[in-house]
Amino acid sequence: MTDGSLVITNIGELSTNVPGEGPLTDCAVAITDGAVRWVGKSDALPKQFEATPVADVEGRAVVPGFVDAHTHTVFSGDRATEFGMRMRGASYEELLAAGGGILSTVEATRRASMVDLIGESMPRINRMLAAGTTTAEVKTGYGLDVATEVGMADTIGALDMALPIDLVSTFLGAHVVPPEFRDRRDEYVTLVAGDMLDAISDKVSFVDVFCDDAAFTVDETRTICEAAREKGLGIRLHADQLSRSGGTSLAAELRAASVDHCDHATDEDIGAVVEAGVTVVLLPGVSFSMREGYPDGRRFLDAGATVALATDCNPGTSYVETMPFIISLAVVNCGFTPAEALWSATRGGALSLGLEDRGIVEPGALGDLVVLDAPSYTHLPYRPDGGLVAATVKRGSLL
Ligand code: NIG
Ligand code: FE
């Protein structure tokens, strides 16, 4: 998509995320060639923008585009039947051990062609865009063999090219041990850290490992992450989701870009990631869909952590596509203030991905904005059932 130019005027309330600056009122934003150039009062638009197309938003609130920093939104099939079983009491670990869970999506994804995979994933990503997500991270991890993992990375790349959203891809070959390696897990770790990584490292920005009792140990995770770092990849980890496996403290040791879930992290683990400057990504959509306890955001926020919020969109534990719903869950169930939740869903996500140019509205930042059908961002948590996004602006183009 070509970069756009647009003046958004008559903004009733603008959340900029500029440090120390509360929401601005009665203002305008001028974007040219995809980037913000000026922010100020609606009646003070500089002359140089007079010829730029104008969108009058009639007093609506405007916030930065959402940055969804943890998704598995490229996959084939669904797991609605399994969801029904879980609601009747089956556990996620039991289903996984019986070859269901992640493994059933692996089976479906291995069978899918790249055309199928694009066809199934594109509507999801279009719904994310319509709900205000302008940048999303997407993981591989439903291939677990070299060809399908590479195919997933190529699919993410193709969707990034085809759609106005920016997608950041992460290699999650270490999601679980696939059935053909069940009794040879060491060989699988060697494959992931060796041939699989060699085949995929040019196509992705990050590596991720599901470091948990049901998946990979701390030592296996370290081996894979160190190999990926040699290839220049950043590190994200699924850590301490199902139990306290030690993944959060490993993320601190490895100076990962992010550590995600952290439901069972101890205070010491949290202290270590704060010290190491690792962004914590909280995923309350999982708690909602798994009918489990919510992460206590205050533990992380009050310890001084940089916290991001994300959907974890995946067919098993959180088939949630929209960030406004996550903001609502974070405020209602995780102790975030509305302002903290908005920051974590925008700037926090951007920082976790190393993308300094977004999640903020100031000259030089990307022209990624969301116009709300509401007078204030505080309506996002307050009105949880969607539909508050009036328009998404991506790199200055009104979608
Ligand atoms: O973030 N924890 C592992 N990965 C996903 C679940 C993926 C799946 O169930 O398909 C998660 O919850
Ligand atoms: Fe996940």
PDB file of N, CA, C and O in Angstrom, residues 245-269:
ATOM      1  N   SER A 245       7.615 -22.448  35.279  1.00  0.00           N
ATOM      2  CA  SER A 245       8.642 -23.291  34.675  1.00  0.00           C
ATOM      3  C   SER A 245      10.017 -22.645  34.706  1.00  0.00           C
ATOM      4  O   SER A 245      11.016 -23.284  34.415  1.00  0.00           O
ATOM      5  N   GLY A 246      10.076 -21.352  34.999  1.00  0.00           N
ATOM      6  CA  GLY A 246      11.369 -20.661  35.002  1.00  0.00           C
ATOM      7  C   GLY A 246      11.613 -19.842  33.742  1.00  0.00           C
ATOM      8  O   GLY A 246      12.675 -19.253  33.569  1.00  0.00           O
ATOM      9  N   GLY A 247      10.632 -19.791  32.861  1.00  0.00           N
ATOM     10  CA  GLY A 247      10.801 -19.073  31.597  1.00  0.00           C
ATOM     11  C   GLY A 247      10.953 -17.576  31.764  1.00  0.00           C
ATOM     12  O   GLY A 247      11.674 -16.935  31.000  1.00  0.00           O
ATOM     13  N   THR A 248      10.279 -17.009  32.770  1.00  0.00           N
ATOM     14  CA  THR A 248      10.369 -15.555  32.942  1.00  0.00           C
ATOM     15  C   THR A 248      11.789 -15.164  33.352  1.00  0.00           C
ATOM     16  O   THR A 248      12.362 -14.213  32.809  1.00  0.00           O
ATOM     17  N   SER A 249      12.380 -15.930  34.259  1.00  0.00           N
ATOM     18  CA  SER A 249      13.746 -15.554  34.661  1.00  0.00           C
ATOM     19  C   SER A 249      14.734 -15.847  33.529  1.00  0.00           C
ATOM     20  O   SER A 249      15.715 -15.119  33.361  1.00  0.00           O
ATOM     21  N   LEU A 250      14.450 -16.870  32.724  1.00  0.00           N
ATOM     22  CA  LEU A 250      15.309 -17.115  31.553  1.00  0.00           C
ATOM     23  C   LEU A 250      15.240 -15.929  30.577  1.00  0.00           C
ATOM     24  O   LEU A 250      16.266 -15.518  30.012  1.00  0.00           O
ATOM     25  N   ALA A 251      14.046 -15.381  30.394  1.00  0.00           N
ATOM     26  CA  ALA A 251      13.900 -14.219  29.497  1.00  0.00           C
ATOM     27  C   ALA A 251      14.767 -13.070  29.979  1.00  0.00           C
ATOM     28  O   ALA A 251      15.378 -12.354  29.171  1.00  0.00           O
ATOM     29  N   ALA A 252      14.839 -12.899  31.301  1.00  0.00           N
ATOM     30  CA  ALA A 252      15.689 -11.835  31.851  1.00  0.00           C
ATOM     31  C   ALA A 252      17.157 -12.148  31.555  1.00  0.00           C
ATOM     32  O   ALA A 252      17.911 -11.296  31.087  1.00  0.00           O
ATOM     33  N   GLU A 253      17.536 -13.406  31.809  1.00  0.00           N
ATOM     34  CA  GLU A 253      18.927 -13.816  31.565  1.00  0.00           C
ATOM     35  C   GLU A 253      19.319 -13.577  30.101  1.00  0.00           C
ATOM     36  O   GLU A 253      20.415 -13.115  29.800  1.00  0.00           O
ATOM     37  N   LEU A 254      18.401 -13.901  29.169  1.00  0.00           N
ATOM     38  CA  LEU A 254      18.690 -13.784  27.739  1.00  0.00           C
ATOM     39  C   LEU A 254      18.474 -12.369  27.205  1.00  0.00           C
ATOM     40  O   LEU A 254      18.678 -12.094  26.040  1.00  0.00           O
ATOM     41  N   ARG A 255      17.996 -11.467  28.089  1.00  0.00           N
ATOM     42  CA  ARG A 255      17.635 -10.105  27.669  1.00  0.00           C
ATOM     43  C   ARG A 255      16.734 -10.164  26.438  1.00  0.00           C
ATOM     44  O   ARG A 255      16.968  -9.543  25.394  1.00  0.00           O
ATOM     45  N   ALA A 256      15.652 -10.922  26.593  1.00  0.00           N
ATOM     46  CA  ALA A 256      14.679 -11.082  25.518  1.00  0.00           C
ATOM     47  C   ALA A 256      13.979  -9.760  25.231  1.00  0.00           C
ATOM     48  O   ALA A 256      13.976  -8.857  26.072  1.00  0.00           O
ATOM     49  N   ALA A 257      13.391  -9.658  24.041  1.00  0.00           N
ATOM     50  CA  ALA A 257      12.587  -8.475  23.723  1.00  0.00           C
ATOM     51  C   ALA A 257      11.296  -8.509  24.528  1.00  0.00           C
ATOM     52  O   ALA A 257      10.823  -7.477  25.004  1.00  0.00           O
ATOM     53  N   SER A 258      10.716  -9.710  24.669  1.00  0.00           N
ATOM     54  CA  SER A 258       9.486  -9.804  25.457  1.00  0.00           C
ATOM     55  C   SER A 258       9.390 -11.141  26.143  1.00  0.00           C
ATOM     56  O   SER A 258       9.984 -12.138  25.712  1.00  0.00           O
ATOM     57  N   VAL A 259       8.612 -11.147  27.234  1.00  0.00           N
ATOM     58  CA  VAL A 259       8.263 -12.387  27.909  1.00  0.00           C
ATOM     59  C   VAL A 259       6.745 -12.356  28.079  1.00  0.00           C
ATOM     60  O   VAL A 259       6.192 -11.369  28.552  1.00  0.00           O
ATOM     61  N   ASP A 260       6.096 -13.423  27.634  1.00  0.00           N
ATOM     62  CA  ASP A 260       4.652 -13.373  27.440  1.00  0.00           C
ATOM     63  C   ASP A 260       3.924 -14.392  28.321  1.00  0.00           C
ATOM     64  O   ASP A 260       4.445 -15.491  28.554  1.00  0.00           O
ATOM     65  N   HIS A 261       2.742 -14.027  28.758  1.00  0.00           N
ATOM     66  CA  HIS A 261       1.888 -14.783  29.691  1.00  0.00           C
ATOM     67  C   HIS A 261       2.306 -14.463  31.128  1.00  0.00           C
ATOM     68  O   HIS A 261       1.686 -13.630  31.759  1.00  0.00           O
ATOM     69  N   CYS A 262       3.347 -15.157  31.663  1.00  0.00           N
ATOM     70  CA  CYS A 262       3.884 -14.848  33.002  1.00  0.00           C
ATOM     71  C   CYS A 262       2.866 -14.995  34.123  1.00  0.00           C
ATOM     72  O   CYS A 262       3.042 -14.396  35.193  1.00  0.00           O
ATOM     73  N   ASP A 263       1.809 -15.777  33.909  1.00  0.00           N
ATOM     74  CA  ASP A 263       0.762 -15.912  34.931  1.00  0.00           C
ATOM     75  C   ASP A 263       1.327 -16.438  36.252  1.00  0.00           C
ATOM     76  O   ASP A 263       0.855 -16.077  37.317  1.00  0.00           O
ATOM     77  N   HIS A 264       2.320 -17.341  36.167  1.00  0.00           N
ATOM     78  CA  HIS A 264       2.847 -17.965  37.380  1.00  0.00           C
ATOM     79  C   HIS A 264       4.216 -17.419  37.784  1.00  0.00           C
ATOM     80  O   HIS A 264       4.914 -18.037  38.582  1.00  0.00           O
ATOM     81  N   ALA A 265       4.590 -16.277  37.223  1.00  0.00           N
ATOM     82  CA  ALA A 265       5.893 -15.686  37.572  1.00  0.00           C
ATOM     83  C   ALA A 265       5.900 -15.255  39.041  1.00  0.00           C
ATOM     84  O   ALA A 265       4.881 -14.800  39.563  1.00  0.00           O
ATOM     85  N   THR A 266       7.043 -15.403  39.693  1.00  0.00           N
ATOM     86  CA  THR A 266       7.183 -14.960  41.087  1.00  0.00           C
ATOM     87  C   THR A 266       7.611 -13.483  41.103  1.00  0.00           C
ATOM     88  O   THR A 266       8.012 -12.929  40.072  1.00  0.00           O
ATOM     89  N   ASP A 267       7.551 -12.878  42.305  1.00  0.00           N
ATOM     90  CA  ASP A 267       7.992 -11.486  42.428  1.00  0.00           C
ATOM     91  C   ASP A 267       9.459 -11.341  42.021  1.00  0.00           C
ATOM     92  O   ASP A 267       9.859 -10.342  41.428  1.00  0.00           O
ATOM     93  N   GLU A 268      10.244 -12.357  42.335  1.00  0.00           N
ATOM     94  CA  GLU A 268      11.665 -12.331  41.969  1.00  0.00           C
ATOM     95  C   GLU A 268      11.829 -12.342  40.442  1.00  0.00           C
ATOM     96  O   GLU A 268      12.656 -11.624  39.882  1.00  0.00           O
ATOM     97  N   ASP A 269      11.039 -13.187  39.779  1.00  0.00           N
ATOM     98  CA  ASP A 269      11.069 -13.245  38.308  1.00  0.00           C
ATOM     99  C   ASP A 269      10.733 -11.868  37.723  1.00  0.00           C
ATOM    100  O   ASP A 269      11.378 -11.398  36.779  1.00  0.00           O
TER     101      ASP A 269
END
